[in-house]
Amino acid sequence: MSAADGLAGRHSATIRRLDRFAWLLDSAIRLPGGFRIGLDGIIGLVPGLGDLAAAGLSSYIIVEAVRMKLPGRVLARMGLNVLLELVIGIIPIFGDLFDFAFKANRRNVRLMTDYLRHRNGR
């Protein structure tokens, strides 16, 4: 089920695009045992700049949320998710494992869709 399912109106196409982008960053690669990882975690493996680059990609979702005029409390929570993934991701080994498990991008798209559904009474 897509994050945009049940969302009507002008934001549904944007949410579908962001949901696909978040999936690519957080869950696109299936590992044995069914666990999924994405490009965000793989990019984060690069020492030094990897976590910053991944946070930059994650920030795109927040920029789109700003364009959709989501309230500051939702934007702050989304920013905290990216910041948490960035700060903990810097820690060798543990941070990389956290990156693979936390999935900030999927969380942020869910925050967006939950807000839009609630605002629209769905």
mmCIF file of C-alpha atoms in Angstrom:
data_model
loop_
_atom_site.group_PDB
_atom_site.id
_atom_site.type_symbol
_atom_site.label_atom_id
_atom_site.label_comp_id
_atom_site.label_asym_id
_atom_site.label_seq_id
_atom_site.Cartn_x
_atom_site.Cartn_y
_atom_site.Cartn_z
ATOM 1 C CA MET A 1 0.000 0.000 0.000
ATOM 2 C CA SER A 2 1.348 3.404 -0.984
ATOM 3 C CA ALA A 3 1.590 6.304 1.442
ATOM 4 C CA ALA A 4 -0.570 8.288 -0.981
ATOM 5 C CA ASP A 5 -3.450 5.793 -0.853
ATOM 6 C CA GLY A 6 -6.500 7.554 0.488
ATOM 7 C CA LEU A 7 -5.062 11.029 -0.090
ATOM 8 C CA ALA A 8 -6.999 13.033 -2.591
ATOM 9 C CA GLY A 9 -6.077 16.357 -4.010
ATOM 10 C CA ARG A 10 -3.024 18.250 -4.996
ATOM 11 C CA HIS A 11 -0.544 16.492 -2.689
ATOM 12 C CA SER A 12 -1.174 12.869 -3.692
ATOM 13 C CA ALA A 13 1.287 12.887 -6.618
ATOM 14 C CA THR A 14 3.965 14.526 -4.460
ATOM 15 C CA ILE A 15 3.418 12.002 -1.676
ATOM 16 C CA ARG A 16 3.676 9.106 -4.160
ATOM 17 C CA ARG A 17 6.967 10.510 -5.478
ATOM 18 C CA LEU A 18 8.348 11.074 -1.967
ATOM 19 C CA ASP A 19 7.201 7.621 -0.844
ATOM 20 C CA ARG A 20 9.134 6.073 -3.724
ATOM 21 C CA PHE A 21 12.181 8.228 -2.920
ATOM 22 C CA ALA A 22 12.016 7.231 0.780
ATOM 23 C CA TRP A 23 11.699 3.574 -0.228
ATOM 24 C CA LEU A 24 14.819 3.905 -2.394
ATOM 25 C CA LEU A 25 16.756 5.528 0.454
ATOM 26 C CA ASP A 26 15.557 3.182 3.220
ATOM 27 C CA SER A 27 14.221 -0.126 1.900
ATOM 28 C CA ALA A 28 15.041 -0.831 -1.753
ATOM 29 C CA ILE A 29 17.495 -3.693 -1.166
ATOM 30 C CA ARG A 30 16.281 -6.974 0.308
ATOM 31 C CA LEU A 31 18.796 -8.901 2.377
ATOM 32 C CA PRO A 32 18.630 -12.595 3.244
ATOM 33 C CA GLY A 33 16.144 -13.056 6.053
ATOM 34 C CA GLY A 34 13.811 -10.401 4.667
ATOM 35 C CA PHE A 35 15.473 -7.350 6.232
ATOM 36 C CA ARG A 36 15.533 -4.368 3.884
ATOM 37 C CA ILE A 37 18.128 -1.612 3.580
ATOM 38 C CA GLY A 38 18.442 1.336 1.258
ATOM 39 C CA LEU A 39 20.893 3.691 -0.340
ATOM 40 C CA ASP A 40 20.872 5.997 2.706
ATOM 41 C CA GLY A 41 22.569 3.360 4.856
ATOM 42 C CA ILE A 42 24.992 2.360 2.120
ATOM 43 C CA ILE A 43 25.996 5.973 1.477
ATOM 44 C CA GLY A 44 26.418 6.387 5.240
ATOM 45 C CA LEU A 45 29.093 3.689 5.220
ATOM 46 C CA VAL A 46 31.489 6.102 3.492
ATOM 47 C CA PRO A 47 33.596 7.581 6.297
ATOM 48 C CA GLY A 48 33.244 11.286 6.871
ATOM 49 C CA LEU A 49 31.048 12.606 4.114
ATOM 50 C CA GLY A 50 28.706 9.645 3.712
ATOM 51 C CA ASP A 51 26.389 10.560 6.575
ATOM 52 C CA LEU A 52 26.321 14.206 5.508
ATOM 53 C CA ALA A 53 25.447 13.244 1.933
ATOM 54 C CA ALA A 54 22.689 10.921 3.155
ATOM 55 C CA ALA A 55 21.305 13.702 5.380
ATOM 56 C CA GLY A 56 21.322 16.008 2.368
ATOM 57 C CA LEU A 57 19.230 13.527 0.394
ATOM 58 C CA SER A 58 16.894 13.091 3.369
ATOM 59 C CA SER A 59 16.466 16.854 3.588
ATOM 60 C CA TYR A 60 14.758 16.851 0.205
ATOM 61 C CA ILE A 61 11.681 15.287 1.825
ATOM 62 C CA ILE A 62 11.623 18.078 4.401
ATOM 63 C CA VAL A 63 11.940 20.717 1.662
ATOM 64 C CA GLU A 64 8.898 19.216 -0.049
ATOM 65 C CA ALA A 65 7.024 19.261 3.276
ATOM 66 C CA VAL A 66 7.811 22.974 3.588
ATOM 67 C CA ARG A 67 6.462 23.515 0.064
ATOM 68 C CA MET A 68 3.258 21.727 1.107
ATOM 69 C CA LYS A 69 3.039 24.136 4.050
ATOM 70 C CA LEU A 70 3.048 21.491 6.771
ATOM 71 C CA PRO A 71 3.062 22.983 10.283
ATOM 72 C CA GLY A 72 6.264 23.681 12.181
ATOM 73 C CA ARG A 73 5.693 20.867 14.687
ATOM 74 C CA VAL A 74 5.611 18.277 11.873
ATOM 75 C CA LEU A 75 8.640 19.839 10.169
ATOM 76 C CA ALA A 76 10.532 19.888 13.482
ATOM 77 C CA ARG A 77 9.820 16.215 14.042
ATOM 78 C CA MET A 78 10.966 15.392 10.534
ATOM 79 C CA GLY A 79 14.146 17.411 11.045
ATOM 80 C CA LEU A 80 14.774 15.616 14.326
ATOM 81 C CA ASN A 81 14.511 12.249 12.562
ATOM 82 C CA VAL A 82 17.148 13.286 10.011
ATOM 83 C CA LEU A 83 19.362 14.861 12.679
ATOM 84 C CA LEU A 84 19.139 11.754 14.863
ATOM 85 C CA GLU A 85 20.113 9.537 11.954
ATOM 86 C CA LEU A 86 22.999 11.895 11.124
ATOM 87 C CA VAL A 87 24.383 12.216 14.658
ATOM 88 C CA ILE A 88 24.099 8.547 15.590
ATOM 89 C CA GLY A 89 25.207 7.508 12.088
ATOM 90 C CA ILE A 90 28.598 9.095 12.695
ATOM 91 C CA ILE A 91 29.388 6.503 15.402
ATOM 92 C CA PRO A 92 31.424 3.701 13.791
ATOM 93 C CA ILE A 93 29.611 0.363 13.350
ATOM 94 C CA PHE A 94 26.732 1.095 15.771
ATOM 95 C CA GLY A 95 25.795 4.188 13.784
ATOM 96 C CA ASP A 96 25.811 2.242 10.532
ATOM 97 C CA LEU A 97 23.526 -0.403 12.005
ATOM 98 C CA PHE A 98 21.256 2.339 13.345
ATOM 99 C CA ASP A 99 21.147 3.921 9.873
ATOM 100 C CA PHE A 100 19.941 0.664 8.358
ATOM 101 C CA ALA A 101 17.269 0.130 11.021
ATOM 102 C CA PHE A 102 15.883 3.609 11.827
ATOM 103 C CA LYS A 103 14.625 4.522 8.317
ATOM 104 C CA ALA A 104 14.144 8.263 8.887
ATOM 105 C CA ASN A 105 12.880 8.854 5.354
ATOM 106 C CA ARG A 106 10.034 6.350 5.628
ATOM 107 C CA ARG A 107 9.164 7.844 9.027
ATOM 108 C CA ASN A 108 9.093 11.342 7.560
ATOM 109 C CA VAL A 109 6.815 10.409 4.676
ATOM 110 C CA ARG A 110 4.531 8.699 7.207
ATOM 111 C CA LEU A 111 4.481 11.883 9.324
ATOM 112 C CA MET A 112 3.477 13.849 6.235
ATOM 113 C CA THR A 113 0.701 11.489 5.212
ATOM 114 C CA ASP A 114 -0.625 11.154 8.761
ATOM 115 C CA TYR A 115 -0.846 14.928 9.052
ATOM 116 C CA LEU A 116 -2.520 15.343 5.651
ATOM 117 C CA ARG A 117 -5.046 12.582 6.374
ATOM 118 C CA HIS A 118 -5.854 14.057 9.774
ATOM 119 C CA ARG A 119 -6.171 17.558 8.332
ATOM 120 C CA ASN A 120 -8.502 16.292 5.618
ATOM 121 C CA GLY A 121 -10.549 14.244 8.082
ATOM 122 C CA ARG A 122 -9.645 10.807 6.721
#
